PDB file of C-alpha atoms in Angstrom:
ATOM      1  CA  UNK A 257      79.070 150.231   0.518  1.00 66.00           C
ATOM      2  CA  UNK A 258      78.443 148.141  -2.597  1.00 77.00           C
ATOM      3  CA  UNK A 259      80.063 148.212  -6.000  1.00 78.00           C
ATOM      4  CA  UNK A 260      77.731 148.821  -8.954  1.00 81.00           C
ATOM      5  CA  UNK A 261      78.278 149.315 -12.697  1.00 79.00           C
ATOM      6  CA  UNK A 262      78.156 152.844 -14.178  1.00 79.00           C
ATOM      7  CA  UNK A 263      75.140 153.203 -16.470  1.00 73.00           C
ATOM      8  CA  UNK A 264      77.179 155.069 -19.112  1.00 77.00           C
ATOM      9  CA  UNK A 265      80.632 153.546 -19.281  1.00 79.00           C
ATOM     10  CA  UNK A 266      80.027 150.252 -17.418  1.00 77.00           C
ATOM     11  CA  UNK A 267      82.977 150.662 -15.041  1.00 80.00           C
ATOM     12  CA  UNK A 268      82.547 149.557 -11.450  1.00 80.00           C
ATOM     13  CA  UNK A 269      81.898 152.408  -9.030  1.00 81.00           C
ATOM     14  CA  UNK A 270      80.815 152.777  -5.414  1.00 79.00           C
ATOM     15  CA  UNK A 271      77.096 152.876  -4.718  1.00 76.00           C
ATOM     16  CA  UNK A 272      77.753 155.921  -2.530  1.00 77.00           C
ATOM     17  CA  UNK A 273      79.426 157.870  -5.349  1.00 77.00           C
ATOM     18  CA  UNK A 274      77.561 160.904  -6.600  1.00 75.00           C
ATOM     19  CA  UNK A 275      78.923 160.474 -10.116  1.00 77.00           C
ATOM     20  CA  UNK A 276      81.199 158.090 -12.058  1.00 79.00           C
ATOM     21  CA  UNK A 277      84.814 159.272 -11.720  1.00 77.00           C
ATOM     22  CA  UNK A 278      85.475 158.220 -15.343  1.00 78.00           C
ATOM     23  CA  UNK A 279      82.521 159.688 -17.283  1.00 78.00           C
ATOM     24  CA  UNK A 280      80.662 161.830 -14.699  1.00 74.00           C
ATOM     25  CA  UNK A 281      77.304 160.049 -15.035  1.00 74.00           C
ATOM     26  CA  UNK A 282      75.215 159.284 -11.917  1.00 70.00           C
ATOM     27  CA  UNK A 283      75.368 155.648 -10.752  1.00 60.00           C
ATOM     28  CA  UNK A 284      72.891 153.096 -12.133  1.00 54.00           C
ATOM     29  CA  UNK A 285      71.160 152.519  -8.862  1.00 48.00           C
ATOM     30  CA  UNK A 286      71.455 155.849  -7.161  1.00 45.00           C
ATOM     31  CA  UNK A 287      70.937 155.356  -3.514  1.00 44.00           C
ATOM     32  CA  UNK A 288      67.753 156.929  -2.232  1.00 45.00           C
ATOM     33  CA  UNK A 289      68.183 159.346   0.618  1.00 46.00           C
ATOM     34  CA  UNK A 290      67.766 157.599   3.940  1.00 48.00           C
ATOM     35  CA  UNK A 291      64.200 157.735   5.242  1.00 51.00           C
ATOM     36  CA  UNK A 292      63.611 158.875   8.759  1.00 50.00           C
ATOM     37  CA  UNK A 293      60.929 156.776  10.315  1.00 54.00           C
ATOM     38  CA  UNK A 294      59.273 158.375  13.289  1.00 53.00           C
ATOM     39  CA  UNK A 295      58.575 156.076  16.192  1.00 56.00           C
ATOM     40  CA  UNK A 296      54.952 155.129  16.704  1.00 56.00           C
ATOM     41  CA  UNK A 297      53.159 157.723  18.764  1.00 52.00           C
ATOM     42  CA  UNK A 298      51.338 156.660  21.893  1.00 57.00           C
ATOM     43  CA  UNK A 299      47.540 156.623  21.616  1.00 55.00           C
ATOM     44  CA  UNK A 300      47.123 160.004  23.356  1.00 52.00           C
ATOM     45  CA  UNK A 301      49.737 161.671  21.135  1.00 51.00           C
ATOM     46  CA  UNK A 302      48.057 160.294  17.993  1.00 49.00           C
ATOM     47  CA  UNK A 303      44.731 161.564  19.251  1.00 47.00           C
ATOM     48  CA  UNK A 304      46.166 165.048  19.860  1.00 49.00           C
ATOM     49  CA  UNK A 305      47.798 165.049  16.433  1.00 55.00           C
ATOM     50  CA  UNK A 306      44.362 164.432  14.918  1.00 75.00           C
ATOM     51  CA  UNK A 307      42.509 166.763  17.280  1.00 81.00           C
ATOM     52  CA  UNK A 308      39.055 167.644  15.979  1.00 87.00           C
ATOM     53  CA  UNK A 309      37.144 170.723  17.180  1.00 88.00           C
ATOM     54  CA  UNK A 310      33.535 169.988  18.124  1.00 87.00           C
ATOM     55  CA  UNK A 311      32.573 173.400  19.542  1.00 89.00           C
ATOM     56  CA  UNK A 312      34.309 176.751  19.537  1.00 89.00           C
ATOM     57  CA  UNK A 313      33.292 180.224  20.673  1.00 90.00           C
ATOM     58  CA  UNK A 314      35.129 183.070  22.433  1.00 90.00           C
ATOM     59  CA  UNK A 315      34.811 181.390  25.859  1.00 90.00           C
ATOM     60  CA  UNK A 316      34.697 177.634  25.180  1.00 92.00           C
ATOM     61  CA  UNK A 317      36.582 175.226  22.941  1.00 92.00           C
ATOM     62  CA  UNK A 318      35.689 171.533  22.917  1.00 91.00           C
ATOM     63  CA  UNK A 319      38.016 169.239  20.982  1.00 90.00           C
ATOM     64  CA  UNK A 320      38.497 165.509  20.729  1.00 87.00           C
ATOM     65  CA  UNK A 321      41.108 165.576  23.508  1.00 89.00           C
ATOM     66  CA  UNK A 322      40.365 168.549  25.763  1.00 90.00           C
ATOM     67  CA  UNK A 323      37.871 171.161  26.913  1.00 91.00           C
ATOM     68  CA  UNK A 324      39.044 174.750  27.365  1.00 91.00           C
ATOM     69  CA  UNK A 325      36.671 177.013  29.290  1.00 92.00           C
ATOM     70  CA  UNK A 326      37.731 180.630  29.855  1.00 89.00           C
ATOM     71  CA  UNK A 327      41.417 179.702  29.807  1.00 88.00           C
ATOM     72  CA  UNK A 328      41.118 176.605  32.030  1.00 89.00           C
ATOM     73  CA  UNK A 329      41.932 173.328  30.279  1.00 89.00           C
ATOM     74  CA  UNK A 330      40.264 170.056  31.224  1.00 89.00           C
ATOM     75  CA  UNK A 331      41.754 166.884  29.726  1.00 89.00           C
ATOM     76  CA  UNK A 332      38.960 164.836  28.185  1.00 88.00           C
ATOM     77  CA  UNK A 333      40.416 161.617  29.610  1.00 88.00           C
ATOM     78  CA  UNK A 334      39.994 163.017  33.166  1.00 88.00           C
ATOM     79  CA  UNK A 335      36.338 164.033  32.772  1.00 90.00           C
ATOM     80  CA  UNK A 336      34.007 161.353  34.134  1.00 89.00           C
ATOM     81  CA  UNK A 337      30.734 163.143  33.366  1.00 91.00           C
ATOM     82  CA  UNK A 338      29.264 166.474  32.387  1.00 93.00           C
ATOM     83  CA  UNK A 339      25.781 167.832  32.964  1.00 94.00           C
ATOM     84  CA  UNK A 340      23.788 171.029  33.094  1.00 95.00           C
ATOM     85  CA  UNK A 341      22.822 172.261  36.546  1.00 94.00           C
ATOM     86  CA  UNK A 342      20.393 175.048  37.393  1.00 94.00           C
ATOM     87  CA  UNK A 343      20.549 177.704  40.101  1.00 94.00           C
ATOM     88  CA  UNK A 344      17.197 179.376  40.671  1.00 94.00           C
ATOM     89  CA  UNK A 345      17.314 182.953  41.932  1.00 94.00           C
ATOM     90  CA  UNK A 346      16.613 183.702  45.572  1.00 94.00           C
ATOM     91  CA  UNK A 347      13.203 185.385  45.566  1.00 94.00           C
ATOM     92  CA  UNK A 348      12.835 185.738  49.346  1.00 95.00           C
ATOM     93  CA  UNK A 349      13.697 189.444  49.715  1.00 96.00           C
ATOM     94  CA  UNK A 350      11.656 190.712  46.748  1.00 95.00           C
ATOM     95  CA  UNK A 351       8.676 188.643  47.902  1.00 96.00           C
ATOM     96  CA  UNK A 352       8.987 190.034  51.436  1.00 96.00           C
ATOM     97  CA  UNK A 353       9.139 193.534  49.951  1.00 96.00           C
ATOM     98  CA  UNK A 354       5.892 192.949  48.048  1.00 95.00           C
ATOM     99  CA  UNK A 355       4.198 191.550  51.208  1.00 96.00           C
ATOM    100  CA  UNK A 356       5.424 194.555  53.198  1.00 95.00           C
ATOM    101  CA  UNK A 357       4.048 196.847  50.458  1.00 95.00           C
ATOM    102  CA  UNK A 358       0.680 195.058  50.685  1.00 95.00           C
ATOM    103  CA  UNK A 359       0.623 195.645  54.452  1.00 94.00           C
ATOM    104  CA  UNK A 360       1.420 199.340  53.901  1.00 92.00           C
ATOM    105  CA  UNK A 361      -1.352 199.427  51.265  1.00 91.00           C
ATOM    106  CA  UNK A 362      -3.806 198.054  53.809  1.00 91.00           C
ATOM    107  CA  UNK A 363      -2.625 200.716  56.268  1.00 88.00           C
ATOM    108  CA  UNK A 364      -3.165 203.345  53.533  1.00 86.00           C
ATOM    109  CA  UNK A 365      -6.771 202.245  53.153  1.00 86.00           C
ATOM    110  CA  UNK A 366      -7.236 202.573  56.931  1.00 86.00           C
ATOM    111  CA  UNK A 367      -5.536 206.009  56.821  1.00 83.00           C
ATOM    112  CA  UNK A 368      -8.181 207.237  54.380  1.00 80.00           C
ATOM    113  CA  UNK A 369     -10.708 206.925  57.220  1.00 81.00           C
ATOM    114  CA  UNK A 370      -8.832 209.496  59.323  1.00 82.00           C
ATOM    115  CA  UNK A 371      -7.312 211.803  56.718  1.00 83.00           C
ATOM    116  CA  UNK A 372      -7.331 211.802  52.940  1.00 83.00           C
ATOM    117  CA  UNK A 373      -3.869 213.430  52.736  1.00 83.00           C
ATOM    118  CA  UNK A 374      -2.269 210.873  55.077  1.00 82.00           C
ATOM    119  CA  UNK A 375      -4.043 208.052  53.250  1.00 84.00           C
ATOM    120  CA  UNK A 376      -2.822 209.330  49.851  1.00 88.00           C
ATOM    121  CA  UNK A 377       0.766 209.629  51.084  1.00 88.00           C
ATOM    122  CA  UNK A 378       0.707 206.114  52.520  1.00 88.00           C
ATOM    123  CA  UNK A 379      -0.903 204.843  49.312  1.00 90.00           C
ATOM    124  CA  UNK A 380       1.958 206.308  47.199  1.00 92.00           C
ATOM    125  CA  UNK A 381       4.548 204.772  49.518  1.00 92.00           C
ATOM    126  CA  UNK A 382       2.793 201.362  49.344  1.00 93.00           C
ATOM    127  CA  UNK A 383       2.631 201.515  45.545  1.00 94.00           C
ATOM    128  CA  UNK A 384       6.350 202.386  45.377  1.00 95.00           C
ATOM    129  CA  UNK A 385       7.296 199.505  47.675  1.00 95.00           C
ATOM    130  CA  UNK A 386       5.153 197.023  45.734  1.00 95.00           C
ATOM    131  CA  UNK A 387       6.426 198.343  42.392  1.00 96.00           C
ATOM    132  CA  UNK A 388      10.077 198.079  43.452  1.00 96.00           C
ATOM    133  CA  UNK A 389       9.461 194.551  44.775  1.00 95.00           C
ATOM    134  CA  UNK A 390       7.881 193.483  41.470  1.00 96.00           C
ATOM    135  CA  UNK A 391      10.729 195.048  39.430  1.00 96.00           C
ATOM    136  CA  UNK A 392      13.299 193.363  41.632  1.00 95.00           C
ATOM    137  CA  UNK A 393      11.508 190.015  41.294  1.00 94.00           C
ATOM    138  CA  UNK A 394      11.355 190.335  37.492  1.00 94.00           C
ATOM    139  CA  UNK A 395      15.045 191.263  37.252  1.00 95.00           C
ATOM    140  CA  UNK A 396      16.175 188.013  38.893  1.00 95.00           C
ATOM    141  CA  UNK A 397      17.510 185.434  36.444  1.00 94.00           C
ATOM    142  CA  UNK A 398      17.963 181.684  36.565  1.00 94.00           C
ATOM    143  CA  UNK A 399      21.575 180.615  35.989  1.00 95.00           C
ATOM    144  CA  UNK A 400      22.562 177.479  34.100  1.00 95.00           C
ATOM    145  CA  UNK A 401      25.946 175.824  34.650  1.00 95.00           C
ATOM    146  CA  UNK A 402      28.228 173.332  32.909  1.00 94.00           C
ATOM    147  CA  UNK A 403      29.075 170.929  35.748  1.00 94.00           C
ATOM    148  CA  UNK A 404      32.190 168.876  34.970  1.00 93.00           C
ATOM    149  CA  UNK A 405      32.872 165.853  37.175  1.00 92.00           C
ATOM    150  CA  UNK A 406      36.281 164.247  37.471  1.00 87.00           C
ATOM    151  CA  UNK A 407      38.052 162.071  40.017  1.00 83.00           C
ATOM    152  CA  UNK A 408      38.827 165.220  42.024  1.00 84.00           C
ATOM    153  CA  UNK A 409      35.174 166.264  42.315  1.00 89.00           C
ATOM    154  CA  UNK A 410      32.589 168.331  40.465  1.00 90.00           C
ATOM    155  CA  UNK A 411      32.968 171.962  39.446  1.00 88.00           C
ATOM    156  CA  UNK A 412      30.727 174.484  37.724  1.00 90.00           C
ATOM    157  CA  UNK A 413      33.066 175.350  34.888  1.00 90.00           C
ATOM    158  CA  UNK A 414      30.785 177.794  33.063  1.00 92.00           C
ATOM    159  CA  UNK A 415      27.659 179.766  34.008  1.00 92.00           C
ATOM    160  CA  UNK A 416      25.166 181.670  31.880  1.00 92.00           C
ATOM    161  CA  UNK A 417      21.530 182.750  31.816  1.00 93.00           C
ATOM    162  CA  UNK A 418      21.276 181.352  28.268  1.00 93.00           C
ATOM    163  CA  UNK A 419      20.014 177.780  28.655  1.00 94.00           C
ATOM    164  CA  UNK A 420      20.484 176.875  24.982  1.00 94.00           C
ATOM    165  CA  UNK A 421      24.151 177.969  25.055  1.00 93.00           C
ATOM    166  CA  UNK A 422      24.934 175.883  28.141  1.00 93.00           C
ATOM    167  CA  UNK A 423      23.011 172.948  26.652  1.00 95.00           C
ATOM    168  CA  UNK A 424      25.066 173.175  23.424  1.00 93.00           C
ATOM    169  CA  UNK A 425      28.343 173.150  25.397  1.00 93.00           C
ATOM    170  CA  UNK A 426      27.207 170.164  27.502  1.00 93.00           C
ATOM    171  CA  UNK A 427      26.115 168.280  24.368  1.00 93.00           C
ATOM    172  CA  UNK A 428      29.459 168.869  22.637  1.00 92.00           C
ATOM    173  CA  UNK A 429      31.439 167.721  25.703  1.00 92.00           C
ATOM    174  CA  UNK A 430      29.253 164.606  25.984  1.00 91.00           C
ATOM    175  CA  UNK A 431      29.779 163.911  22.278  1.00 91.00           C
ATOM    176  CA  UNK A 432      33.545 164.232  22.724  1.00 89.00           C
ATOM    177  CA  UNK A 433      33.493 161.866  25.701  1.00 88.00           C
ATOM    178  CA  UNK A 434      31.508 159.228  23.807  1.00 88.00           C
ATOM    179  CA  UNK A 435      33.370 159.479  20.481  1.00 84.00           C
ATOM    180  CA  UNK A 436      36.964 159.822  21.618  1.00 73.00           C
ATOM    181  CA  UNK A 437      37.396 157.498  24.563  1.00 64.00           C
TER     182      UNK A 437
END
């Protein structure tokens, strides 16, 4: 506590006084309210306080400090690498179905030598088998994955048949890794 002169009457008053007891005027050097100085935040806390979103959609959020994929959070500092992986569909069974249909088709052609009705029936069956095999083969899709590697291993965090979507997510995670480490 310091003693200061009143700005109105000049009497000596306490620096902590709200007003002069003689004239009621505020003190000459009114004490400023004490400032609360927050301690310095660690680097990670400062980074989270300034978190920048690089990519956001209903399933994925990539920020400057973390990656959230379908509710699972990956800390950016724990990710060692990210890449797109591809899983091609298994075409073995549809291909075997088409080959089997071709064999039945050949048998249908041989059946025409004995009986036209039997040959026609076998021909319809062969066409159905081949047609189903081709439809099955065309319905198979290639899947693309966001593979996130960390010290605990690699995991396919996200899968989609949309290559450009997966590529955009991988690019944004890579950008976050490069910019914010």
